[in-house]
Amino acid sequence: MLAAVLLAGCAGGPPEDPTEPAYQRYWQCAYGAAMPYAADYSVSPRSAAARAQSACANVYRAYRDARINYVRSVVPSHDRDMATTLGNQAARERRKMVTQRLIELVAEAR
């Protein structure tokens, strides 16, 4: 009986990340901006990713701000500076992952 109650509590899975829609908009922008360079061999995959990131800087900032606000909402108010740093770092790590994936996708498309 106890096991059933514990499993029922876990059945819901992890809470949904409220910043996911902002991330998806950022990913769609970056992917859409990078892939036209797949046919342009004069631009390296790394440069294509950098150009895509530049073209989507405003969308990334919206994602970063959403991430910071989310972290601030779950961290005690007296740790606001720490929450800002953590949210910024989380967004930056995801940006690095996006850059790497764009490089791979452009290279694979060639």
mmCIF file with all atom_site columns, C-alpha atoms in Angstrom:
data_model
loop_
_atom_site.group_PDB
_atom_site.id
_atom_site.type_symbol
_atom_site.label_atom_id
_atom_site.label_alt_id
_atom_site.label_comp_id
_atom_site.label_asym_id
_atom_site.label_entity_id
_atom_site.label_seq_id
_atom_site.pdbx_PDB_ins_code
_atom_site.Cartn_x
_atom_site.Cartn_y
_atom_site.Cartn_z
_atom_site.occupancy
_atom_site.B_iso_or_equiv
_atom_site.pdbx_formal_charge
_atom_site.auth_seq_id
_atom_site.auth_comp_id
_atom_site.auth_asym_id
_atom_site.auth_atom_id
_atom_site.pdbx_PDB_model_num
ATOM 1   C CA . MET A 1 1   ? 0.000  0.000  0.000   1.00 0.00 ? 1   MET A CA 1
ATOM 2   C CA . LEU A 1 2   ? 2.758  2.458  0.940   1.00 0.00 ? 2   LEU A CA 1
ATOM 3   C CA . ALA A 1 3   ? 4.600  1.657  -2.290  1.00 0.00 ? 3   ALA A CA 1
ATOM 4   C CA . ALA A 1 4   ? 1.475  2.431  -4.317  1.00 0.00 ? 4   ALA A CA 1
ATOM 5   C CA . VAL A 1 5   ? 1.117  5.803  -2.619  1.00 0.00 ? 5   VAL A CA 1
ATOM 6   C CA . LEU A 1 6   ? 4.784  6.646  -3.234  1.00 0.00 ? 6   LEU A CA 1
ATOM 7   C CA . LEU A 1 7   ? 4.576  5.616  -6.881  1.00 0.00 ? 7   LEU A CA 1
ATOM 8   C CA . ALA A 1 8   ? 1.397  7.612  -7.363  1.00 0.00 ? 8   ALA A CA 1
ATOM 9   C CA . GLY A 1 9   ? 3.213  10.690 -6.093  1.00 0.00 ? 9   GLY A CA 1
ATOM 10  C CA . CYS A 1 10  ? 5.968  10.139 -8.651  1.00 0.00 ? 10  CYS A CA 1
ATOM 11  C CA . ALA A 1 11  ? 3.619  9.433  -11.538 1.00 0.00 ? 11  ALA A CA 1
ATOM 12  C CA . GLY A 1 12  ? 3.203  13.098 -12.296 1.00 0.00 ? 12  GLY A CA 1
ATOM 13  C CA . GLY A 1 13  ? 6.868  13.385 -13.266 1.00 0.00 ? 13  GLY A CA 1
ATOM 14  C CA . PRO A 1 14  ? 9.001  16.435 -12.743 1.00 0.00 ? 14  PRO A CA 1
ATOM 15  C CA . PRO A 1 15  ? 7.340  19.839 -12.743 1.00 0.00 ? 15  PRO A CA 1
ATOM 16  C CA . GLU A 1 16  ? 7.098  21.508 -16.126 1.00 0.00 ? 16  GLU A CA 1
ATOM 17  C CA . ASP A 1 17  ? 9.740  24.143 -16.885 1.00 0.00 ? 17  ASP A CA 1
ATOM 18  C CA . PRO A 1 18  ? 7.881  27.419 -17.512 1.00 0.00 ? 18  PRO A CA 1
ATOM 19  C CA . THR A 1 19  ? 10.819 28.738 -19.569 1.00 0.00 ? 19  THR A CA 1
ATOM 20  C CA . GLU A 1 20  ? 10.494 25.953 -22.159 1.00 0.00 ? 20  GLU A CA 1
ATOM 21  C CA . PRO A 1 21  ? 8.297  27.975 -24.580 1.00 0.00 ? 21  PRO A CA 1
ATOM 22  C CA . ALA A 1 22  ? 10.861 30.816 -24.561 1.00 0.00 ? 22  ALA A CA 1
ATOM 23  C CA . TYR A 1 23  ? 13.628 28.292 -25.173 1.00 0.00 ? 23  TYR A CA 1
ATOM 24  C CA . GLN A 1 24  ? 11.702 26.730 -28.062 1.00 0.00 ? 24  GLN A CA 1
ATOM 25  C CA . ARG A 1 25  ? 11.277 30.166 -29.690 1.00 0.00 ? 25  ARG A CA 1
ATOM 26  C CA . TYR A 1 26  ? 15.021 30.741 -29.299 1.00 0.00 ? 26  TYR A CA 1
ATOM 27  C CA . TRP A 1 27  ? 15.885 27.328 -30.759 1.00 0.00 ? 27  TRP A CA 1
ATOM 28  C CA . GLN A 1 28  ? 13.535 27.817 -33.726 1.00 0.00 ? 28  GLN A CA 1
ATOM 29  C CA . CYS A 1 29  ? 15.048 31.227 -34.450 1.00 0.00 ? 29  CYS A CA 1
ATOM 30  C CA . ALA A 1 30  ? 18.636 29.972 -34.211 1.00 0.00 ? 30  ALA A CA 1
ATOM 31  C CA . TYR A 1 31  ? 17.958 26.858 -36.286 1.00 0.00 ? 31  TYR A CA 1
ATOM 32  C CA . GLY A 1 32  ? 16.122 28.874 -38.922 1.00 0.00 ? 32  GLY A CA 1
ATOM 33  C CA . ALA A 1 33  ? 18.941 31.399 -39.102 1.00 0.00 ? 33  ALA A CA 1
ATOM 34  C CA . ALA A 1 34  ? 21.730 28.792 -39.305 1.00 0.00 ? 34  ALA A CA 1
ATOM 35  C CA . MET A 1 35  ? 20.422 26.279 -41.812 1.00 0.00 ? 35  MET A CA 1
ATOM 36  C CA . PRO A 1 36  ? 20.496 28.529 -44.901 1.00 0.00 ? 36  PRO A CA 1
ATOM 37  C CA . TYR A 1 37  ? 24.288 28.559 -44.448 1.00 0.00 ? 37  TYR A CA 1
ATOM 38  C CA . ALA A 1 38  ? 24.425 24.777 -44.930 1.00 0.00 ? 38  ALA A CA 1
ATOM 39  C CA . ALA A 1 39  ? 24.515 25.323 -48.694 1.00 0.00 ? 39  ALA A CA 1
ATOM 40  C CA . ASP A 1 40  ? 27.060 28.152 -48.441 1.00 0.00 ? 40  ASP A CA 1
ATOM 41  C CA . TYR A 1 41  ? 30.468 26.485 -48.275 1.00 0.00 ? 41  TYR A CA 1
ATOM 42  C CA . SER A 1 42  ? 32.185 29.865 -47.966 1.00 0.00 ? 42  SER A CA 1
ATOM 43  C CA . VAL A 1 43  ? 30.864 30.054 -44.387 1.00 0.00 ? 43  VAL A CA 1
ATOM 44  C CA . SER A 1 44  ? 32.200 27.521 -41.884 1.00 0.00 ? 44  SER A CA 1
ATOM 45  C CA . PRO A 1 45  ? 29.691 25.685 -39.689 1.00 0.00 ? 45  PRO A CA 1
ATOM 46  C CA . ARG A 1 46  ? 31.086 27.563 -36.663 1.00 0.00 ? 46  ARG A CA 1
ATOM 47  C CA . SER A 1 47  ? 30.599 30.916 -38.427 1.00 0.00 ? 47  SER A CA 1
ATOM 48  C CA . ALA A 1 48  ? 27.096 29.899 -39.452 1.00 0.00 ? 48  ALA A CA 1
ATOM 49  C CA . ALA A 1 49  ? 26.270 29.162 -35.808 1.00 0.00 ? 49  ALA A CA 1
ATOM 50  C CA . ALA A 1 50  ? 27.785 32.472 -34.693 1.00 0.00 ? 50  ALA A CA 1
ATOM 51  C CA . ARG A 1 51  ? 25.787 34.391 -37.292 1.00 0.00 ? 51  ARG A CA 1
ATOM 52  C CA . ALA A 1 52  ? 22.616 32.602 -36.241 1.00 0.00 ? 52  ALA A CA 1
ATOM 53  C CA . GLN A 1 53  ? 23.260 33.437 -32.595 1.00 0.00 ? 53  GLN A CA 1
ATOM 54  C CA . SER A 1 54  ? 23.802 37.066 -33.537 1.00 0.00 ? 54  SER A CA 1
ATOM 55  C CA . ALA A 1 55  ? 20.612 37.170 -35.600 1.00 0.00 ? 55  ALA A CA 1
ATOM 56  C CA . CYS A 1 56  ? 18.647 35.748 -32.664 1.00 0.00 ? 56  CYS A CA 1
ATOM 57  C CA . ALA A 1 57  ? 20.231 37.771 -29.864 1.00 0.00 ? 57  ALA A CA 1
ATOM 58  C CA . ASN A 1 58  ? 16.932 39.420 -28.925 1.00 0.00 ? 58  ASN A CA 1
ATOM 59  C CA . VAL A 1 59  ? 15.138 36.056 -28.743 1.00 0.00 ? 59  VAL A CA 1
ATOM 60  C CA . TYR A 1 60  ? 17.980 34.648 -26.627 1.00 0.00 ? 60  TYR A CA 1
ATOM 61  C CA . ARG A 1 61  ? 17.741 37.629 -24.259 1.00 0.00 ? 61  ARG A CA 1
ATOM 62  C CA . ALA A 1 62  ? 14.015 36.970 -23.846 1.00 0.00 ? 62  ALA A CA 1
ATOM 63  C CA . TYR A 1 63  ? 14.795 33.336 -22.977 1.00 0.00 ? 63  TYR A CA 1
ATOM 64  C CA . ARG A 1 64  ? 17.593 34.381 -20.599 1.00 0.00 ? 64  ARG A CA 1
ATOM 65  C CA . ASP A 1 65  ? 15.329 36.866 -18.847 1.00 0.00 ? 65  ASP A CA 1
ATOM 66  C CA . ALA A 1 66  ? 12.587 34.239 -18.518 1.00 0.00 ? 66  ALA A CA 1
ATOM 67  C CA . ARG A 1 67  ? 15.121 31.817 -17.044 1.00 0.00 ? 67  ARG A CA 1
ATOM 68  C CA . ILE A 1 68  ? 16.388 34.407 -14.550 1.00 0.00 ? 68  ILE A CA 1
ATOM 69  C CA . ASN A 1 69  ? 12.832 35.298 -13.521 1.00 0.00 ? 69  ASN A CA 1
ATOM 70  C CA . TYR A 1 70  ? 11.969 31.635 -13.042 1.00 0.00 ? 70  TYR A CA 1
ATOM 71  C CA . VAL A 1 71  ? 15.014 31.002 -10.854 1.00 0.00 ? 71  VAL A CA 1
ATOM 72  C CA . ARG A 1 72  ? 14.221 34.136 -8.857  1.00 0.00 ? 72  ARG A CA 1
ATOM 73  C CA . SER A 1 73  ? 10.701 32.820 -8.290  1.00 0.00 ? 73  SER A CA 1
ATOM 74  C CA . VAL A 1 74  ? 11.934 29.597 -6.670  1.00 0.00 ? 74  VAL A CA 1
ATOM 75  C CA . VAL A 1 75  ? 14.830 31.056 -4.644  1.00 0.00 ? 75  VAL A CA 1
ATOM 76  C CA . PRO A 1 76  ? 14.274 33.027 -1.426  1.00 0.00 ? 76  PRO A CA 1
ATOM 77  C CA . SER A 1 77  ? 14.134 36.778 -2.012  1.00 0.00 ? 77  SER A CA 1
ATOM 78  C CA . HIS A 1 78  ? 17.243 37.452 0.080   1.00 0.00 ? 78  HIS A CA 1
ATOM 79  C CA . ASP A 1 79  ? 19.227 35.410 -2.470  1.00 0.00 ? 79  ASP A CA 1
ATOM 80  C CA . ARG A 1 80  ? 18.159 37.510 -5.473  1.00 0.00 ? 80  ARG A CA 1
ATOM 81  C CA . ASP A 1 81  ? 21.727 38.141 -6.675  1.00 0.00 ? 81  ASP A CA 1
ATOM 82  C CA . MET A 1 82  ? 22.524 34.443 -6.503  1.00 0.00 ? 82  MET A CA 1
ATOM 83  C CA . ALA A 1 83  ? 19.301 33.626 -8.372  1.00 0.00 ? 83  ALA A CA 1
ATOM 84  C CA . THR A 1 84  ? 20.221 36.102 -11.106 1.00 0.00 ? 84  THR A CA 1
ATOM 85  C CA . THR A 1 85  ? 23.661 34.531 -11.451 1.00 0.00 ? 85  THR A CA 1
ATOM 86  C CA . LEU A 1 86  ? 22.253 30.990 -11.516 1.00 0.00 ? 86  LEU A CA 1
ATOM 87  C CA . GLY A 1 87  ? 19.587 31.864 -14.082 1.00 0.00 ? 87  GLY A CA 1
ATOM 88  C CA . ASN A 1 88  ? 22.138 33.606 -16.271 1.00 0.00 ? 88  ASN A CA 1
ATOM 89  C CA . GLN A 1 89  ? 24.533 30.656 -16.051 1.00 0.00 ? 89  GLN A CA 1
ATOM 90  C CA . ALA A 1 90  ? 21.781 28.179 -16.903 1.00 0.00 ? 90  ALA A CA 1
ATOM 91  C CA . ALA A 1 91  ? 20.797 30.212 -19.975 1.00 0.00 ? 91  ALA A CA 1
ATOM 92  C CA . ARG A 1 92  ? 24.440 30.565 -21.040 1.00 0.00 ? 92  ARG A CA 1
ATOM 93  C CA . GLU A 1 93  ? 25.014 26.800 -20.781 1.00 0.00 ? 93  GLU A CA 1
ATOM 94  C CA . ARG A 1 94  ? 21.967 26.145 -22.924 1.00 0.00 ? 94  ARG A CA 1
ATOM 95  C CA . ARG A 1 95  ? 23.226 28.728 -25.441 1.00 0.00 ? 95  ARG A CA 1
ATOM 96  C CA . LYS A 1 96  ? 26.539 26.858 -25.656 1.00 0.00 ? 96  LYS A CA 1
ATOM 97  C CA . MET A 1 97  ? 24.645 23.628 -26.298 1.00 0.00 ? 97  MET A CA 1
ATOM 98  C CA . VAL A 1 98  ? 22.594 25.322 -29.027 1.00 0.00 ? 98  VAL A CA 1
ATOM 99  C CA . THR A 1 99  ? 25.758 26.677 -30.658 1.00 0.00 ? 99  THR A CA 1
ATOM 100 C CA . GLN A 1 100 ? 27.368 23.239 -30.655 1.00 0.00 ? 100 GLN A CA 1
ATOM 101 C CA . ARG A 1 101 ? 24.245 21.605 -32.074 1.00 0.00 ? 101 ARG A CA 1
ATOM 102 C CA . LEU A 1 102 ? 23.974 24.231 -34.826 1.00 0.00 ? 102 LEU A CA 1
ATOM 103 C CA . ILE A 1 103 ? 27.605 23.596 -35.812 1.00 0.00 ? 103 ILE A CA 1
ATOM 104 C CA . GLU A 1 104 ? 26.867 19.870 -36.009 1.00 0.00 ? 104 GLU A CA 1
ATOM 105 C CA . LEU A 1 105 ? 23.645 20.314 -37.989 1.00 0.00 ? 105 LEU A CA 1
ATOM 106 C CA . VAL A 1 106 ? 25.198 22.650 -40.560 1.00 0.00 ? 106 VAL A CA 1
ATOM 107 C CA . ALA A 1 107 ? 28.165 20.292 -40.987 1.00 0.00 ? 107 ALA A CA 1
ATOM 108 C CA . GLU A 1 108 ? 25.875 17.249 -41.317 1.00 0.00 ? 108 GLU A CA 1
ATOM 109 C CA . ALA A 1 109 ? 23.688 19.011 -43.881 1.00 0.00 ? 109 ALA A CA 1
ATOM 110 C CA . ARG A 1 110 ? 26.697 19.479 -46.133 1.00 0.00 ? 110 ARG A CA 1
#
